[in-house]
Amino acid sequence: MSLKLDGKKLSLEIEEKLKKDIEANLNSTKRPPGLAVIRIGEDPASGVYVKNKERACSRVGIKSFIFHLKDTVEQNEVEQLINKLNVDSDIDGMLLQLPIPEKFDEQKLISFINPEKDVDGLNEQNIGKLVKNEPAMRSCTPAGIINLLRSQNITIEGKKIVVIGRSLLVGKPLSLMLLNLNGTVTITHSKTINLNKICKEADILIAAAGKPNLIDSSFVKEGAVIIDVGIHRLTSSDMSKTKLCGDVLLEDVIPKVFAYTPVPGGVGPMTVTMLLVNTIFSWQKQFVLSLTLNDLLP
Ligand code: NAD
C-alpha cells in the first residue's frame, strides 16, 4: 500500500512545537511574534488564503496585522507601507499576498521588503543566499515539501528528482533546495520536450505546473514518490458542485507509487506552517533567543 504524506498531520505537530517555543519566551520578550500581511484588491482566493494565515497565526500565538489595501492605491503608497513595516519593532515578518493587480510592479515591491522580515523568502537577497546555500529565510512551499519528505525519512541525497515548473514561487527555489541537499535535479517547464519520458525516470517527481490532472500513471516510475503542489477548484458540468484537485490524477497514480501527497491536506498546510516557522525564527533572532527551528529550514 502506498504511503500518504499527510501534510495536515505534520503541520499540526509542528504547530504544537511552535506554540511551546513562543510560550517559553514570552516572559523575556514581552511581546509575541508579529506577522504583517499586505493584501491589495479583491481577489477572492487571496481573501481565503489571508484568512487561513490569520487563523494559523492565532493558533500558535503569533499576532497578525492585516493591511487590506484598495487596488486604487499607488505603487509608492505600498512602498511607503512596506518601509514603515520594515522598521516597526512589533513586526518580525511581512509578506505581500500574491497575486496583486497587474498595475503594480510586484518584484519591485518584494525587493523593498527587509530581507530579515521576508517570510516568503522571495526577496533577491534571500534567493541569492539560497543559490549560495547559505542560511536565510526560505520560501514556504518548497521548505514545506522538504520537511514532508524528511518526516518520512525519504532520502533526497543521490535521488533523481524531477520538478515540473520553474516559477519563482515554487519550481526554482524548490529545485535549488533539493540540489543543496544533494539531489540530482532536473527542472522541466511548459517548453520541455518529452516531459513524460523525463518524469518516468524520477525517484521523486514533483508537479508544480498549475495544470489540473496533468500527471497520470504513465508519467510515473513504479515505486516513485510523487508530490502534488497544484491546487485547482473544479466545478461539475451542472455547476452544482466544486471539488479540489491537484496537478496529479491521484486515483490513477496512487497504486503505482511508494508515497504521495493528497490534495487537499498535503503540501498546502505545510506552506502555511512554514510561514509561521519563518516568522518565529525571525522573532527568535530579533530577541537573540536560542534558534530552535533550524532543523525545519532547509
Ligand atoms: P506558475 O503558473 O507561476 O508556474 C507554473 C510553471 O509550470 C511554469 O514554470 C510553467 O513553465 C510550468 N508548466 C505549465 N504548464 C506545463 C506543462 N504542461 N508541462 C510542464 N510544465 C508546465 O505557478 P506556481 O505559482 O508555480 O504554482 C503552480 C501550482 O501550484 C498552482 O496550481 C498553484 O495554485 C499551486 N501552488 C500551491 C501551493 C500550495 O501551498 N499547495 C503554493 C503555491 C502554488
Short mmCIF file of C-alpha atoms and ligand atoms in Angstrom, two decimals:
data_model
loop_
_atom_site.label_atom_id
_atom_site.label_comp_id
_atom_site.label_asym_id
_atom_site.label_seq_id
_atom_site.Cartn_x
_atom_site.Cartn_y
_atom_site.Cartn_z
CA MET A 1 0.00 0.00 0.00
CA SER A 2 1.25 3.49 -0.78
CA LEU A 3 2.22 5.87 1.96
CA LYS A 4 0.20 9.07 2.30
CA LEU A 5 2.42 12.05 3.14
CA ASP A 6 -0.02 13.72 5.46
CA GLY A 7 0.78 17.43 5.46
CA LYS A 8 -2.15 18.28 7.69
CA LYS A 9 -0.99 15.94 10.45
CA LEU A 10 2.63 17.07 10.23
CA SER A 11 1.66 20.73 10.22
CA LEU A 12 -0.38 20.25 13.42
CA GLU A 13 2.59 18.51 15.07
CA ILE A 14 4.91 21.36 14.11
CA GLU A 15 2.35 23.93 15.29
CA GLU A 16 2.33 22.32 18.75
CA LYS A 17 6.08 22.83 18.95
CA LEU A 18 5.81 26.42 17.69
CA LYS A 19 3.22 27.26 20.31
CA LYS A 20 5.50 25.98 23.06
CA ASP A 21 8.50 27.82 21.63
CA ILE A 22 6.56 31.09 21.81
CA GLU A 23 5.13 30.48 25.28
CA ALA A 24 8.56 29.58 26.69
CA ASN A 25 9.95 33.01 25.78
CA LEU A 26 7.08 35.45 26.20
CA ASN A 27 8.25 36.43 29.69
CA SER A 28 11.52 37.73 28.36
CA THR A 29 10.38 39.15 25.00
CA LYS A 30 7.24 40.85 26.42
CA ARG A 31 5.58 40.57 23.04
CA PRO A 32 4.57 37.73 20.72
CA PRO A 33 5.98 37.34 17.20
CA GLY A 34 4.25 39.67 14.73
CA LEU A 35 3.36 38.96 11.11
CA ALA A 36 2.16 41.68 8.71
CA VAL A 37 0.19 40.61 5.62
CA ILE A 38 -0.40 43.10 2.82
CA ARG A 39 -3.30 42.31 0.51
CA ILE A 40 -4.17 44.54 -2.45
CA GLY A 41 -7.51 44.37 -4.25
CA GLU A 42 -10.36 41.89 -4.05
CA ASP A 43 -9.05 38.60 -5.48
CA PRO A 44 -11.35 36.13 -3.66
CA ALA A 45 -8.78 33.31 -3.41
CA SER A 46 -6.36 35.75 -1.77
CA GLY A 47 -9.06 36.57 0.75
CA VAL A 48 -9.30 32.88 1.69
CA TYR A 49 -5.51 32.48 1.91
CA VAL A 50 -5.13 35.56 4.11
CA LYS A 51 -7.89 34.33 6.45
CA ASN A 52 -6.13 30.93 6.69
CA LYS A 53 -2.86 32.62 7.57
CA GLU A 54 -4.56 34.80 10.18
CA ARG A 55 -6.17 31.73 11.79
CA ALA A 56 -2.90 29.78 11.77
CA CYS A 57 -1.12 32.70 13.46
CA SER A 58 -3.69 32.85 16.22
CA ARG A 59 -3.48 29.06 16.80
CA VAL A 60 0.21 29.29 17.71
CA GLY A 61 0.23 32.74 19.34
CA ILE A 62 1.59 34.97 16.55
CA LYS A 63 -0.01 38.40 16.34
CA SER A 64 -1.12 39.14 12.78
CA PHE A 65 -1.53 42.59 11.28
CA ILE A 66 -3.63 42.58 8.10
CA PHE A 67 -3.36 45.52 5.72
CA HIS A 68 -6.08 45.23 3.08
CA LEU A 69 -5.49 47.97 0.52
CA LYS A 70 -7.82 49.05 -2.28
CA ASP A 71 -6.49 48.47 -5.80
CA THR A 72 -6.71 52.23 -6.34
CA VAL A 73 -3.62 52.77 -4.15
CA GLU A 74 -0.44 53.77 -5.95
CA GLN A 75 2.80 51.78 -6.10
CA ASN A 76 4.61 54.39 -3.99
CA GLU A 77 1.98 54.18 -1.23
CA VAL A 78 2.54 50.42 -0.96
CA GLU A 79 6.30 51.02 -0.93
CA GLN A 80 5.84 53.51 1.92
CA LEU A 81 3.80 50.99 3.90
CA ILE A 82 6.49 48.34 3.39
CA ASN A 83 9.18 50.80 4.51
CA LYS A 84 7.18 51.60 7.63
CA LEU A 85 6.74 47.91 8.47
CA ASN A 86 10.42 47.28 7.77
CA VAL A 87 11.33 49.35 10.83
CA ASP A 88 8.30 48.54 13.00
CA SER A 89 9.69 46.79 16.08
CA ASP A 90 6.45 44.81 16.63
CA ILE A 91 6.72 43.15 13.21
CA ASP A 92 9.06 40.17 12.70
CA GLY A 93 7.72 39.01 9.34
CA MET A 94 5.97 40.56 6.39
CA LEU A 95 4.50 39.27 3.16
CA LEU A 96 2.73 40.59 0.12
CA GLN A 97 -0.19 38.29 -0.69
CA LEU A 98 0.13 37.33 -4.38
CA PRO A 99 -1.22 37.77 -6.97
CA ILE A 100 -1.60 41.54 -6.88
CA PRO A 101 -3.27 43.62 -9.62
CA GLU A 102 -1.14 43.96 -12.74
CA LYS A 103 -0.61 47.71 -12.50
CA PHE A 104 1.84 47.13 -9.62
CA ASP A 105 5.49 46.21 -10.05
CA GLU A 106 5.41 43.07 -7.91
CA GLN A 107 9.14 42.33 -7.97
CA LYS A 108 9.98 45.91 -7.03
CA LEU A 109 7.63 45.72 -4.03
CA ILE A 110 9.16 42.43 -2.90
CA SER A 111 12.64 43.90 -3.20
CA PHE A 112 11.56 46.67 -0.77
CA ILE A 113 10.89 44.12 1.99
CA ASN A 114 13.61 43.95 4.65
CA PRO A 115 15.26 40.54 3.91
CA GLU A 116 15.24 39.77 7.66
CA LYS A 117 11.43 40.07 7.63
CA ASP A 118 10.84 38.48 4.21
CA VAL A 119 8.96 35.41 5.48
CA ASP A 120 8.01 34.35 1.94
CA GLY A 121 11.72 34.12 1.11
CA LEU A 122 11.20 35.87 -2.24
CA ASN A 123 13.44 38.90 -1.81
CA GLU A 124 16.51 38.70 -4.09
CA GLN A 125 18.86 38.69 -1.10
CA ASN A 126 17.22 35.56 0.30
CA ILE A 127 17.06 33.92 -3.14
CA GLY A 128 20.75 34.79 -3.61
CA LYS A 129 21.63 33.12 -0.32
CA LEU A 130 19.66 30.06 -1.35
CA VAL A 131 21.69 29.91 -4.57
CA LYS A 132 24.86 30.09 -2.45
CA ASN A 133 23.47 27.51 0.02
CA GLU A 134 23.81 29.97 2.89
CA PRO A 135 21.28 30.18 5.76
CA ALA A 136 18.45 32.63 5.07
CA MET A 137 14.69 32.89 5.04
CA ARG A 138 13.45 30.08 2.75
CA SER A 139 10.29 30.20 0.64
CA CYS A 140 7.45 28.39 2.31
CA THR A 141 6.02 25.87 -0.18
CA PRO A 142 9.44 24.39 -1.12
CA ALA A 143 10.58 24.28 2.51
CA GLY A 144 7.29 22.60 3.46
CA ILE A 145 7.84 19.93 0.80
CA ILE A 146 11.37 19.19 2.08
CA ASN A 147 10.01 18.80 5.63
CA LEU A 148 7.27 16.50 4.42
CA LEU A 149 9.84 14.24 2.72
CA ARG A 150 12.13 14.31 5.74
CA SER A 151 9.28 13.47 8.12
CA GLN A 152 9.04 10.04 6.48
CA ASN A 153 12.81 9.63 6.14
CA ILE A 154 12.62 9.84 2.35
CA THR A 155 16.21 10.38 1.24
CA ILE A 156 16.93 13.27 -1.10
CA GLU A 157 20.70 12.79 -1.47
CA GLY A 158 21.57 10.92 -4.63
CA LYS A 159 17.97 10.63 -5.81
CA LYS A 160 16.85 11.51 -9.32
CA ILE A 161 14.34 14.28 -8.77
CA VAL A 162 12.22 15.88 -11.48
CA VAL A 163 10.49 19.18 -10.74
CA ILE A 164 7.71 20.24 -13.12
CA GLY A 165 7.54 24.05 -13.10
CA ARG A 166 10.16 26.79 -12.86
CA SER A 167 8.28 29.61 -11.13
CA LEU A 168 10.00 31.94 -8.67
CA LEU A 169 7.45 30.92 -6.06
CA VAL A 170 7.81 27.14 -6.26
CA GLY A 171 9.79 25.39 -9.01
CA LYS A 172 13.07 27.34 -8.92
CA PRO A 173 13.57 27.65 -5.14
CA LEU A 174 12.47 24.06 -4.63
CA SER A 175 14.96 22.82 -7.24
CA LEU A 176 17.75 24.77 -5.53
CA MET A 177 16.88 23.42 -2.09
CA LEU A 178 16.86 19.85 -3.43
CA LEU A 179 20.17 20.48 -5.19
CA ASN A 180 21.66 21.86 -1.95
CA LEU A 181 20.56 18.62 -0.30
CA ASN A 182 22.50 16.64 -2.95
CA GLY A 183 19.58 15.52 -5.08
CA THR A 184 20.18 15.12 -8.82
CA VAL A 185 17.62 17.60 -10.02
CA THR A 186 16.01 18.08 -13.44
CA ILE A 187 13.82 21.16 -13.89
CA THR A 188 11.09 20.90 -16.51
CA HIS A 189 8.59 23.50 -17.78
CA SER A 190 5.99 24.27 -20.43
CA LYS A 191 8.56 24.13 -23.26
CA THR A 192 10.11 20.85 -22.17
CA ILE A 193 10.08 18.19 -24.87
CA ASN A 194 9.25 14.62 -23.86
CA LEU A 195 8.02 15.50 -20.37
CA ASN A 196 6.55 12.04 -19.94
CA LYS A 197 9.86 10.28 -20.59
CA ILE A 198 11.81 12.60 -18.26
CA CYS A 199 9.28 12.23 -15.45
CA LYS A 200 9.35 8.47 -15.73
CA GLU A 201 12.99 8.44 -14.66
CA ALA A 202 12.30 10.26 -11.41
CA ASP A 203 12.67 8.65 -7.99
CA ILE A 204 10.88 11.74 -6.68
CA LEU A 205 8.51 13.58 -9.02
CA ILE A 206 7.19 17.00 -8.01
CA ALA A 207 4.35 18.53 -10.00
CA ALA A 208 4.01 22.31 -9.78
CA ALA A 209 2.70 23.16 -13.25
CA GLY A 210 -0.67 24.57 -12.24
CA LYS A 211 -2.47 22.25 -14.70
CA PRO A 212 -5.25 20.07 -13.28
CA ASN A 213 -4.63 16.32 -13.57
CA LEU A 214 -1.66 16.79 -15.94
CA ILE A 215 0.21 13.82 -14.49
CA ASP A 216 -1.27 10.33 -14.79
CA SER A 217 0.35 6.97 -14.08
CA SER A 218 2.09 6.93 -17.47
CA PHE A 219 4.43 9.69 -16.18
CA VAL A 220 5.40 7.83 -13.03
CA LYS A 221 8.03 5.18 -12.33
CA GLU A 222 6.90 2.20 -10.24
CA GLY A 223 7.78 2.86 -6.60
CA ALA A 224 8.43 6.60 -7.04
CA VAL A 225 7.47 9.35 -4.60
CA ILE A 226 5.02 11.87 -6.04
CA ILE A 227 4.47 15.34 -4.63
CA ASP A 228 1.49 17.32 -5.91
CA VAL A 229 1.81 21.07 -5.45
CA GLY A 230 -1.09 22.13 -7.69
CA ILE A 231 -4.39 23.28 -6.27
CA HIS A 232 -7.42 23.69 -8.52
CA ARG A 233 -11.10 24.06 -7.81
CA LEU A 234 -13.06 22.18 -10.48
CA THR A 235 -16.79 22.77 -10.97
CA SER A 236 -19.10 19.92 -12.06
CA SER A 237 -20.71 20.24 -15.52
CA ASP A 238 -24.08 21.23 -13.99
CA MET A 239 -22.24 23.80 -11.82
CA SER A 240 -23.78 22.30 -8.67
CA LYS A 241 -20.59 21.05 -7.00
CA THR A 242 -16.96 22.02 -6.70
CA LYS A 243 -14.03 19.77 -5.95
CA LEU A 244 -10.36 20.41 -5.22
CA CYS A 245 -7.75 18.61 -7.27
CA GLY A 246 -4.05 18.92 -7.96
CA ASP A 247 -1.75 18.53 -10.97
CA VAL A 248 -1.76 14.77 -10.45
CA LEU A 249 -4.56 12.34 -11.30
CA LEU A 250 -4.18 10.77 -7.90
CA GLU A 251 -6.52 7.79 -8.18
CA ASP A 252 -4.58 6.63 -11.24
CA VAL A 253 -1.14 7.23 -9.72
CA ILE A 254 -1.52 6.01 -6.12
CA PRO A 255 -1.42 2.24 -6.86
CA LYS A 256 1.93 2.67 -8.61
CA VAL A 257 3.85 4.86 -6.14
CA PHE A 258 5.69 4.35 -2.85
CA ALA A 259 4.37 7.62 -1.40
CA TYR A 260 2.18 10.54 -2.43
CA THR A 261 0.75 13.81 -1.13
CA PRO A 262 -3.03 14.20 -1.10
CA VAL A 263 -4.86 17.31 -2.34
CA PRO A 264 -6.11 18.84 -0.14
CA GLY A 265 -4.11 18.02 3.00
CA GLY A 266 -0.63 17.57 1.54
CA VAL A 267 1.58 20.48 0.53
CA GLY A 268 -0.97 23.24 1.29
CA PRO A 269 -0.98 23.02 5.10
CA MET A 270 2.82 22.76 5.16
CA THR A 271 3.09 26.04 3.24
CA VAL A 272 1.17 27.88 5.95
CA THR A 273 3.14 26.19 8.71
CA MET A 274 6.44 27.25 7.16
CA LEU A 275 5.21 30.83 7.19
CA LEU A 276 4.75 30.51 10.95
CA VAL A 277 8.19 28.90 11.27
CA ASN A 278 9.85 31.75 9.37
CA THR A 279 8.06 34.38 11.46
CA ILE A 280 9.05 32.77 14.77
CA PHE A 281 12.60 32.23 13.50
CA SER A 282 12.85 35.96 12.78
CA TRP A 283 11.42 36.79 16.25
CA GLN A 284 13.95 34.46 17.91
CA LYS A 285 16.76 36.22 16.04
CA GLN A 286 15.39 39.65 16.96
CA PHE A 287 15.47 38.81 20.69
CA VAL A 288 18.69 36.75 20.49
CA LEU A 289 16.86 33.63 21.74
CA SER A 290 18.13 30.16 21.03
CA LEU A 291 17.23 29.22 17.47
CA THR A 292 15.08 26.12 17.87
CA LEU A 293 13.80 25.90 14.30
CA ASN A 294 16.99 25.47 12.28
CA ASP A 295 16.13 21.85 11.51
CA LEU A 296 12.98 22.97 9.71
CA LEU A 297 14.80 25.44 7.46
CA PRO A 298 16.48 23.65 4.53
P1 NAD B 1 3.12 29.37 -12.25
O1 NAD B 1 1.97 29.46 -13.21
O2 NAD B 1 3.82 30.60 -11.85
O3 NAD B 1 4.20 28.37 -12.87
C1 NAD B 1 3.85 27.17 -13.48
C2 NAD B 1 5.09 26.52 -14.05
O4 NAD B 1 4.71 25.29 -14.65
C3 NAD B 1 5.76 27.34 -15.14
O5 NAD B 1 7.17 27.35 -14.92
C4 NAD B 1 5.43 26.61 -16.44
O6 NAD B 1 6.51 26.66 -17.38
C5 NAD B 1 5.21 25.20 -15.97
N1 NAD B 1 4.20 24.49 -16.78
C6 NAD B 1 2.97 24.94 -17.12
N2 NAD B 1 2.35 24.02 -17.90
C7 NAD B 1 3.20 22.99 -18.05
C8 NAD B 1 3.14 21.76 -18.74
N3 NAD B 1 2.06 21.40 -19.44
N4 NAD B 1 4.20 20.95 -18.68
C9 NAD B 1 5.31 21.28 -17.96
N5 NAD B 1 5.41 22.44 -17.29
C10 NAD B 1 4.39 23.28 -17.33
O7 NAD B 1 2.55 28.58 -10.98
P2 NAD B 1 3.15 28.43 -9.48
O8 NAD B 1 2.95 29.69 -8.74
O9 NAD B 1 4.49 27.82 -9.54
O10 NAD B 1 2.11 27.35 -8.92
C11 NAD B 1 1.96 26.08 -9.51
C12 NAD B 1 0.75 25.38 -8.91
O11 NAD B 1 0.99 25.20 -7.53
C13 NAD B 1 -0.56 26.16 -9.00
O12 NAD B 1 -1.62 25.23 -9.14
C14 NAD B 1 -0.66 26.85 -7.66
O13 NAD B 1 -2.00 27.11 -7.29
C15 NAD B 1 -0.06 25.79 -6.78
N6 NAD B 1 0.52 26.30 -5.54
C16 NAD B 1 0.22 25.61 -4.42
C17 NAD B 1 0.77 25.98 -3.23
C18 NAD B 1 0.43 25.21 -2.01
O14 NAD B 1 0.68 25.66 -0.92
N7 NAD B 1 -0.10 24.00 -2.15
C19 NAD B 1 1.64 27.07 -3.16
C20 NAD B 1 1.97 27.74 -4.33
C21 NAD B 1 1.41 27.33 -5.52
#
